[in-house]
PDB file of C-alpha atoms (C1' of nucleotides) in Angstrom:
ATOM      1  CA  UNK W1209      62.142  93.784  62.644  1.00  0.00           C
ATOM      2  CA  UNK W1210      60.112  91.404  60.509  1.00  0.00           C
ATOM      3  CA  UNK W1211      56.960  89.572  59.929  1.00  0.00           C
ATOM      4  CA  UNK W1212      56.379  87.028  62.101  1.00  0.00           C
ATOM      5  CA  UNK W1213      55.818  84.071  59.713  1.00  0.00           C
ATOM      6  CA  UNK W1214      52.135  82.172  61.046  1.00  0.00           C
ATOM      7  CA  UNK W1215      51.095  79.102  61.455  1.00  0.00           C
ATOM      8  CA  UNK W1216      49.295  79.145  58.130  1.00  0.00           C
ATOM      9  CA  UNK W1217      52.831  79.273  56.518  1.00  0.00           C
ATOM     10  CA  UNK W1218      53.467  75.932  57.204  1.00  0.00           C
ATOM     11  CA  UNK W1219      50.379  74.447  56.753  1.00  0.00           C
ATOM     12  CA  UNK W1220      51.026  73.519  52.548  1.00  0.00           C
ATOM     13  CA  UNK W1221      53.483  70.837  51.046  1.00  0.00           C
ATOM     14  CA  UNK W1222      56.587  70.348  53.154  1.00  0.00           C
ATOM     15  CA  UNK W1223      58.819  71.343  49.659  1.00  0.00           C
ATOM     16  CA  UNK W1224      57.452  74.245  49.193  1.00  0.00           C
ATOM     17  CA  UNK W1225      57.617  75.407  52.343  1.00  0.00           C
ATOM     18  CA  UNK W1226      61.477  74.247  52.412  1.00  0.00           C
ATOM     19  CA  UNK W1227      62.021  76.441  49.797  1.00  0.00           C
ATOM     20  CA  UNK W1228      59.941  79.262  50.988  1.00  0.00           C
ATOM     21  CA  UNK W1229      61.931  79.067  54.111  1.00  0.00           C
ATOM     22  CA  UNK W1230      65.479  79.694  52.764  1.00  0.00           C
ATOM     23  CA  UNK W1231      66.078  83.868  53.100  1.00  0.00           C
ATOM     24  CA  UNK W1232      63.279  84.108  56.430  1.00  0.00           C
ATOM     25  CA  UNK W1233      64.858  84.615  59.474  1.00  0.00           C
ATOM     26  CA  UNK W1234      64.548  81.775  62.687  1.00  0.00           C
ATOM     27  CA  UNK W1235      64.902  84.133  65.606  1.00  0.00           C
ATOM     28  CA  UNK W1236      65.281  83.276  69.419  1.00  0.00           C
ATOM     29  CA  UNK W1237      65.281  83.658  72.675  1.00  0.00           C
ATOM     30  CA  UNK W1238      66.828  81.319  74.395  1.00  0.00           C
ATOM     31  CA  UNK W1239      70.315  82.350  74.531  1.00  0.00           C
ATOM     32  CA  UNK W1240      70.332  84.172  78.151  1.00  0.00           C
ATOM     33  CA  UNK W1241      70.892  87.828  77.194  1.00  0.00           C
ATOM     34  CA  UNK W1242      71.073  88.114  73.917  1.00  0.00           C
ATOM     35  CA  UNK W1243      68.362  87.343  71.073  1.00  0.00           C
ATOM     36  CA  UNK W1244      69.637  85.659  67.985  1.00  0.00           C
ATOM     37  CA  UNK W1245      68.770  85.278  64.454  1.00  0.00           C
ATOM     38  CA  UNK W1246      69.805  83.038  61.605  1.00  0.00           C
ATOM     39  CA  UNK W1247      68.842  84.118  57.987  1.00  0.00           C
ATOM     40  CA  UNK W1248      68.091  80.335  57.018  1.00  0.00           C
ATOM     41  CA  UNK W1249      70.218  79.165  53.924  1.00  0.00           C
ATOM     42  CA  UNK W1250      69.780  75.363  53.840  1.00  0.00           C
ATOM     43  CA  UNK W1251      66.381  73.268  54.253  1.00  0.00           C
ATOM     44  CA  UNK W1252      65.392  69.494  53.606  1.00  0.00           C
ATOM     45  CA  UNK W1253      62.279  68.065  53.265  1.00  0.00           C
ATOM     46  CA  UNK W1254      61.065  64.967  55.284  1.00  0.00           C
ATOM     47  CA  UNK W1255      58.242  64.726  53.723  1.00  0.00           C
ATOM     48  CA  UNK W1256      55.022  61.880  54.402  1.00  0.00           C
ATOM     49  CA  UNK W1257      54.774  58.230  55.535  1.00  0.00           C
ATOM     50  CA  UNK W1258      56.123  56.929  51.931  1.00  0.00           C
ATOM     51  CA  UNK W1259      59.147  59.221  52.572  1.00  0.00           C
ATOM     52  CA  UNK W1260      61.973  56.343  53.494  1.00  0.00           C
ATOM     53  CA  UNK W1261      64.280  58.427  54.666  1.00  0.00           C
ATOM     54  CA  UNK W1262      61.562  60.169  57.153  1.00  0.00           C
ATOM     55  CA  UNK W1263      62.010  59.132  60.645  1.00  0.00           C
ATOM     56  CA  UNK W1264      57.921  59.014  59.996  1.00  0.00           C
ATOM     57  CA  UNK W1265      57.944  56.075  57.630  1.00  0.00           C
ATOM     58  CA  UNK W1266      57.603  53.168  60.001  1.00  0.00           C
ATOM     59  CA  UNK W1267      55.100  55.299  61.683  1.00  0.00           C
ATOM     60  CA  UNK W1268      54.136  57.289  64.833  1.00  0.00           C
ATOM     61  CA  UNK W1269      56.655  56.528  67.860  1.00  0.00           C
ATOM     62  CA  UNK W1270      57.388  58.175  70.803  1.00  0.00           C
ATOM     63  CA  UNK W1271      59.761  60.303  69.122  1.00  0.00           C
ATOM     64  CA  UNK W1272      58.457  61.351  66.184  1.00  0.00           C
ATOM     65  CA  UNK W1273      54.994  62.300  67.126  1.00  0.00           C
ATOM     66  CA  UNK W1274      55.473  65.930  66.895  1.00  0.00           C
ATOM     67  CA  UNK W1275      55.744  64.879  62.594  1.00  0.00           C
ATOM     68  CA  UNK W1276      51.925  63.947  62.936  1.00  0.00           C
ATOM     69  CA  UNK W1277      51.052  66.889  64.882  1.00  0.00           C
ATOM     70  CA  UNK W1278      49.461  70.193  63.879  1.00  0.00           C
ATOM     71  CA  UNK W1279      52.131  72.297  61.216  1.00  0.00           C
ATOM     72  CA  UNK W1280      54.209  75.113  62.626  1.00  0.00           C
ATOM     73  CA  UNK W1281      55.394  73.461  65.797  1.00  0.00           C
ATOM     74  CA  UNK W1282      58.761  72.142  66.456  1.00  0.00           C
ATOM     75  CA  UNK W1283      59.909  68.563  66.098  1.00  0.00           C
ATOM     76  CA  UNK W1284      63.168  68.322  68.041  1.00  0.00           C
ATOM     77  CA  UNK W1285      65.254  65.305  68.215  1.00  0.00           C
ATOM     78  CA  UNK W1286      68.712  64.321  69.930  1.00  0.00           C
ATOM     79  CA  UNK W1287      71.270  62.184  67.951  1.00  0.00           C
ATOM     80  CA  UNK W1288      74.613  60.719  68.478  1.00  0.00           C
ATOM     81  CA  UNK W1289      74.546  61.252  72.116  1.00  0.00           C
ATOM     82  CA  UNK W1290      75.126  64.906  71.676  1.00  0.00           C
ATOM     83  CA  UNK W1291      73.290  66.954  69.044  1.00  0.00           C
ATOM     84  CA  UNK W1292      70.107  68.462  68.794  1.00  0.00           C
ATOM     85  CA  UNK W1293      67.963  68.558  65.168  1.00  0.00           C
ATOM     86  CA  UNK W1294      65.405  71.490  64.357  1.00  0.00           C
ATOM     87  CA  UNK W1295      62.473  70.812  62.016  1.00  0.00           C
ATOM     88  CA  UNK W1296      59.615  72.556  62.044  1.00  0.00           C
ATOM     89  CA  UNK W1297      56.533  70.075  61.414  1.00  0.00           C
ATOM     90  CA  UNK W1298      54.899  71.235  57.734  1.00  0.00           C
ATOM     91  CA  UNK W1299      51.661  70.192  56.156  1.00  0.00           C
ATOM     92  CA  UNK W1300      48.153  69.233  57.366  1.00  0.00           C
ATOM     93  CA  UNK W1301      47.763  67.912  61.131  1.00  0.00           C
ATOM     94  CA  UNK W1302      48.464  63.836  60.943  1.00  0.00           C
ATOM     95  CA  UNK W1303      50.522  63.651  57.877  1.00  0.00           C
ATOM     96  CA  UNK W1304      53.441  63.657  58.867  1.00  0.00           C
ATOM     97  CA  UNK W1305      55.984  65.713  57.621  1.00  0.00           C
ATOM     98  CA  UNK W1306      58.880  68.488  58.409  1.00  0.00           C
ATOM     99  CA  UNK W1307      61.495  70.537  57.346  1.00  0.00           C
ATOM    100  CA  UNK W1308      65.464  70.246  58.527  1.00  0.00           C
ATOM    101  CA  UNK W1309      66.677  73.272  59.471  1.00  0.00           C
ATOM    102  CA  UNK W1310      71.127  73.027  58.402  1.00  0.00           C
ATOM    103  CA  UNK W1311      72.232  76.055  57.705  1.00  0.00           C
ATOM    104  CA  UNK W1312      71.972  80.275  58.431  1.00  0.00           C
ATOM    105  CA  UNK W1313      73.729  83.497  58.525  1.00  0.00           C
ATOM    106  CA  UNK W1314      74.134  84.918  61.742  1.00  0.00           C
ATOM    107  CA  UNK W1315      72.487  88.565  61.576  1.00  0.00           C
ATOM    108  CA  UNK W1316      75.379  90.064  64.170  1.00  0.00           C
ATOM    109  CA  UNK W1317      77.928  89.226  61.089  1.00  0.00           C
ATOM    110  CA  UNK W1318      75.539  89.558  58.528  1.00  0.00           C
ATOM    111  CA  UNK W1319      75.234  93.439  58.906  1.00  0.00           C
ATOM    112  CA  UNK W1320      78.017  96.035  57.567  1.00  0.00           C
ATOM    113  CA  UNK W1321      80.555  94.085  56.577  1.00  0.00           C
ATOM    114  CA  UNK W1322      82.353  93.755  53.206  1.00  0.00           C
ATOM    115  CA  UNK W1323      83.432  90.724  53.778  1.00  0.00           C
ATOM    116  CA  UNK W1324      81.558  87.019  53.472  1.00  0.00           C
ATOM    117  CA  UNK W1325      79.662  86.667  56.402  1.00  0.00           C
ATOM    118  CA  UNK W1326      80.193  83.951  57.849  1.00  0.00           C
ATOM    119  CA  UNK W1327      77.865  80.815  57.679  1.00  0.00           C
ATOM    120  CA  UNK W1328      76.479  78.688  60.591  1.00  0.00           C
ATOM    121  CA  UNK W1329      76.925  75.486  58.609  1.00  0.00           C
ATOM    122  CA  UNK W1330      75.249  72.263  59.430  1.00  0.00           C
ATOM    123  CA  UNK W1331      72.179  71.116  61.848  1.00  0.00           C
ATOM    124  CA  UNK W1332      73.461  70.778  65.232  1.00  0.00           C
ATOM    125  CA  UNK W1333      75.712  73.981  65.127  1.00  0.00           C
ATOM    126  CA  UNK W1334      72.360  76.206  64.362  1.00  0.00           C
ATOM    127  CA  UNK W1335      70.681  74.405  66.781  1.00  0.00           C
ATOM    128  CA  UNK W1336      73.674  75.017  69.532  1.00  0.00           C
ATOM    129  CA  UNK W1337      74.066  78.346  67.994  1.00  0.00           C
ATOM    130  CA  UNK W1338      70.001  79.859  68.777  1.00  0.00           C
ATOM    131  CA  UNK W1339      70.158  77.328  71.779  1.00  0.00           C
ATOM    132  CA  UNK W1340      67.752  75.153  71.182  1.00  0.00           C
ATOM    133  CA  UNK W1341      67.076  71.242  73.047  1.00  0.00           C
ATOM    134  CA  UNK W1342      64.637  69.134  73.916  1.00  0.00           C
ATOM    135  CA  UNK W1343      62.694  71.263  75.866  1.00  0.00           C
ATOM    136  CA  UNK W1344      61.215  73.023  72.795  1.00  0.00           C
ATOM    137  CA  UNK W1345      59.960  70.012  71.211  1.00  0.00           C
ATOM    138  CA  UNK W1346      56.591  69.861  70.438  1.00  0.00           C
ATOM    139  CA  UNK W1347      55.978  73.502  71.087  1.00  0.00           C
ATOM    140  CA  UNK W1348      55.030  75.803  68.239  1.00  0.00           C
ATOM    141  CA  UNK W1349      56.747  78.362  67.068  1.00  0.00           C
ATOM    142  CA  UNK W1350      55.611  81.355  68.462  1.00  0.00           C
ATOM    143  CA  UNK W1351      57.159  84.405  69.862  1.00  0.00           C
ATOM    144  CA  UNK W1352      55.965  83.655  73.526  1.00  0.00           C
ATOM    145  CA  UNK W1353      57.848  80.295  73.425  1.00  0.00           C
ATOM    146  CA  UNK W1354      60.892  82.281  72.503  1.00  0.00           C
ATOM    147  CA  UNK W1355      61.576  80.539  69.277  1.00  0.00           C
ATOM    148  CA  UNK W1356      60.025  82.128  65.886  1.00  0.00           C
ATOM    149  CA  UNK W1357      60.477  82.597  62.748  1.00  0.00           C
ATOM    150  CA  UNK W1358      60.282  86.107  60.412  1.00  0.00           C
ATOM    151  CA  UNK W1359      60.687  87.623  57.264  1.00  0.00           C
ATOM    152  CA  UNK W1360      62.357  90.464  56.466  1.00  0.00           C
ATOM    153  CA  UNK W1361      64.143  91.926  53.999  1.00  0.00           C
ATOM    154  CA  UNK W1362      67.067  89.959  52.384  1.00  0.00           C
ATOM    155  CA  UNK W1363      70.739  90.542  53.104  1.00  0.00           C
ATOM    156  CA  UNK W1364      72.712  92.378  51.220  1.00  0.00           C
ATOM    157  CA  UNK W1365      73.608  90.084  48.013  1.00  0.00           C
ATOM    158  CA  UNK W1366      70.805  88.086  48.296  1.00  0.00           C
ATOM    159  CA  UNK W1367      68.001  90.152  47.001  1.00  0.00           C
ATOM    160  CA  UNK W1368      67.950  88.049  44.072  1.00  0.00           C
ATOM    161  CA  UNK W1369      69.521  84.984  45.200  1.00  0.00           C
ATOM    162  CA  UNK W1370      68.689  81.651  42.912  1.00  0.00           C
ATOM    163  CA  UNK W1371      67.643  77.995  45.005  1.00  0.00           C
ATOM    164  CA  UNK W1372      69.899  74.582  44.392  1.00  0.00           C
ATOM    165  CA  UNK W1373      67.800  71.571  44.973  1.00  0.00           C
ATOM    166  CA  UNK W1374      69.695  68.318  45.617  1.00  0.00           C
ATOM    167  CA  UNK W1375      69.797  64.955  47.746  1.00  0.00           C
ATOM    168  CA  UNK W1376      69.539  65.080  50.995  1.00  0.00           C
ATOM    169  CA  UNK W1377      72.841  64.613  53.150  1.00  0.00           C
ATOM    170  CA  UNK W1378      72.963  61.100  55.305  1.00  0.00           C
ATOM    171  CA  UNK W1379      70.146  59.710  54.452  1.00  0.00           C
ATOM    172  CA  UNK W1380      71.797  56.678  51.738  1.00  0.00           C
ATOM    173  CA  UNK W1381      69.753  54.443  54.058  1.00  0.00           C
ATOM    174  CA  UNK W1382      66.742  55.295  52.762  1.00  0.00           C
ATOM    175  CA  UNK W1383      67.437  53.111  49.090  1.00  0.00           C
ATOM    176  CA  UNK W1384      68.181  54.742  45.785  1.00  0.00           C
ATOM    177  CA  UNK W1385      64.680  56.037  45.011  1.00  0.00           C
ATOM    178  CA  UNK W1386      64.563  58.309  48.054  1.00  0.00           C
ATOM    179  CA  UNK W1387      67.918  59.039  48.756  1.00  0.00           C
ATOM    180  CA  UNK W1388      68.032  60.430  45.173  1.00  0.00           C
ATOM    181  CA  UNK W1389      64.940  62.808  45.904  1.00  0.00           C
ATOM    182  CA  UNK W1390      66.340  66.683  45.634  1.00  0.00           C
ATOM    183  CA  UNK W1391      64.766  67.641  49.359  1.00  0.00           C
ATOM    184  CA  UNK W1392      67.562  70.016  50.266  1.00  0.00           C
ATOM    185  CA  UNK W1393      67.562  73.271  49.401  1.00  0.00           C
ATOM    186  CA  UNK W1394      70.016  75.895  49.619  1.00  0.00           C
ATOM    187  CA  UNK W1395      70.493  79.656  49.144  1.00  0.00           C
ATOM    188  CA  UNK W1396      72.679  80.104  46.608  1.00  0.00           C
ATOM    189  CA  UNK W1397      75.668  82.677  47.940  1.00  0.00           C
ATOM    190  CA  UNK W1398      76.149  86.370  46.278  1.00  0.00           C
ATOM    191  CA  UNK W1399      79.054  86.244  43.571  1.00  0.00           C
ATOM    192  CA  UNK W1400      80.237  89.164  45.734  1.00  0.00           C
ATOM    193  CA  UNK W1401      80.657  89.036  48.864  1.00  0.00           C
ATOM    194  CA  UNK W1402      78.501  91.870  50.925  1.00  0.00           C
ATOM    195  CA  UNK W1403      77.315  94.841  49.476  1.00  0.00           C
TER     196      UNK W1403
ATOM    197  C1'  DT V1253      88.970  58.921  58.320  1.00  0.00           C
ATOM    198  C1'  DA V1254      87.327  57.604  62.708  1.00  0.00           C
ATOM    199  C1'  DA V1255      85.937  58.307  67.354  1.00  0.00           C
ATOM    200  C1'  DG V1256      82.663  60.060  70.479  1.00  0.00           C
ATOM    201  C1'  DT V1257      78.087  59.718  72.692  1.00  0.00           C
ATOM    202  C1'  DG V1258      73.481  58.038  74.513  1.00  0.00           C
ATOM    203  C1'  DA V1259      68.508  57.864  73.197  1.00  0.00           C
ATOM    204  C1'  DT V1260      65.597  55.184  70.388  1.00  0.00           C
ATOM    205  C1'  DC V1261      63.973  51.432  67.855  1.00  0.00           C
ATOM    206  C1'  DT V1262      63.833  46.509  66.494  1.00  0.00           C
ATOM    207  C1'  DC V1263      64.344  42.326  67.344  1.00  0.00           C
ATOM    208  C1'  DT V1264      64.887  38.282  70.791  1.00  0.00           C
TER     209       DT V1264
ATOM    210  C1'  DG G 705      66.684  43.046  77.761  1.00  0.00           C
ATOM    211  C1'  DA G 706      70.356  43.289  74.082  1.00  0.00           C
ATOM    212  C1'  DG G 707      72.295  45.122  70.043  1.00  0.00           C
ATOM    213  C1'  DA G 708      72.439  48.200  66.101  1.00  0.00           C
ATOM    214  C1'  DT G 709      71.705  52.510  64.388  1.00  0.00           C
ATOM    215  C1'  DC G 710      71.847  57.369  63.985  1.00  0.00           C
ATOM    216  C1'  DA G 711      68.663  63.629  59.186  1.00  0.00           C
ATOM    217  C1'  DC G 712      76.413  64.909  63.130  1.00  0.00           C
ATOM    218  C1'  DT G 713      80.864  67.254  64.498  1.00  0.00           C
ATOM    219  C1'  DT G 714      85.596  67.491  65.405  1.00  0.00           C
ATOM    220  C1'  DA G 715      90.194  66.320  65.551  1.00  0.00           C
ATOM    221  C1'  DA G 716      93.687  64.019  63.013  1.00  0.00           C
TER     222       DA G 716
END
DNA sequence: TAAGTGATCTCT
DNA sequence: GAGATCACTTAA
């Protein structure tokens, strides 16, 4: 059992709280009959109306309004006909901003093994994986909506885990300038695997 | 490397 | 209303 992380957490700039994110725990509900958690191990940063590669810079639409809402909630999108993206919606309520959610160790494979645990790797996988869609768009994240997230104490081999920052994966649309920007953040692995 | 898949957004 | 695009995954 953890801390649940509150809203306050998010409310601060969207790269810190990218970083902050990597080693807390996204825990859910919404599998029927069993609750799952990801340690989270890979962020990106979406971060303001300048951002080009923010589905925020030509501003508020339909589908990203959750960006401009109140931090801590969930902006949930669908893409390529069949996947579902988390981000939860960062900084002060209409400036719009969120972090990606791509990557996390499940906690069933995470404890008392030797070997590597295994990594759920990529966006739409950890969203398919804690079973989340469209339904929790919008919604903050809050125990009672069944989607959360925690911290707790690291995994074994990551107590003292370093941070990579660098560019942000499919987003060469945005131009050189802010496809270049190091948003993504990831959780550097143990040299050893386990404990 | 390329296909699959359908909502969303931008232009007519 | 039409056409292009897409913060991806999987099979080859």
């Amino acid at each position: 059992m953890g801390t649940i992380l509150p809203r306050a957490f998010f409310d601060g700039p969207t790269a810190e709280i990218a970083r902050g994110l990597l080693g807390a725990w996204i825990v859910s509900d919404l599998v029927p009959g069993a609750r799952r958690a990801l340690m989270i191990t890979e962020t990106e940063a979406y971060d303001g109306p300048r951002d080009r590669a923010s589905h925020a810079h030509r501003g508020i639409t339909l589908r990203n309004r959750p960006m401009f809402g109140p931090p801590g909630a969930f902006y949930i999108y669908f893409v390529y006909g069949m996947h579902w993206m988390v981000n939860v919606v960062t900084g002060p309520e209409h400036y719009p901003a969120a972090v990606l959610l791509r990557a996390g160790i499940p906690e069933e494979r995470a404890a008392g093994r030797d070997i590597m645990p295994a990594t759920i790797k990529g966006p739409a996988l950890l969203a398919r994986h804690l079973g989340i869609t469209g339904r929790m768009n919008g919604l903050p994240a809050e125990k009672k909506n069944g989607l959360w997230f925690e911290s707790r104490a690291a995994l074994p081999g990551y107590e003292h885990s370093k941070i990579a920052a660098s560019r942000r994966v499919g987003v060469e649309y945005a131009g050189p300038l802010w496809s270049a920007r190091k948003y993504n953040f990831t959780l550097l692995p143990p040299r050893r695997p386990g404990a």
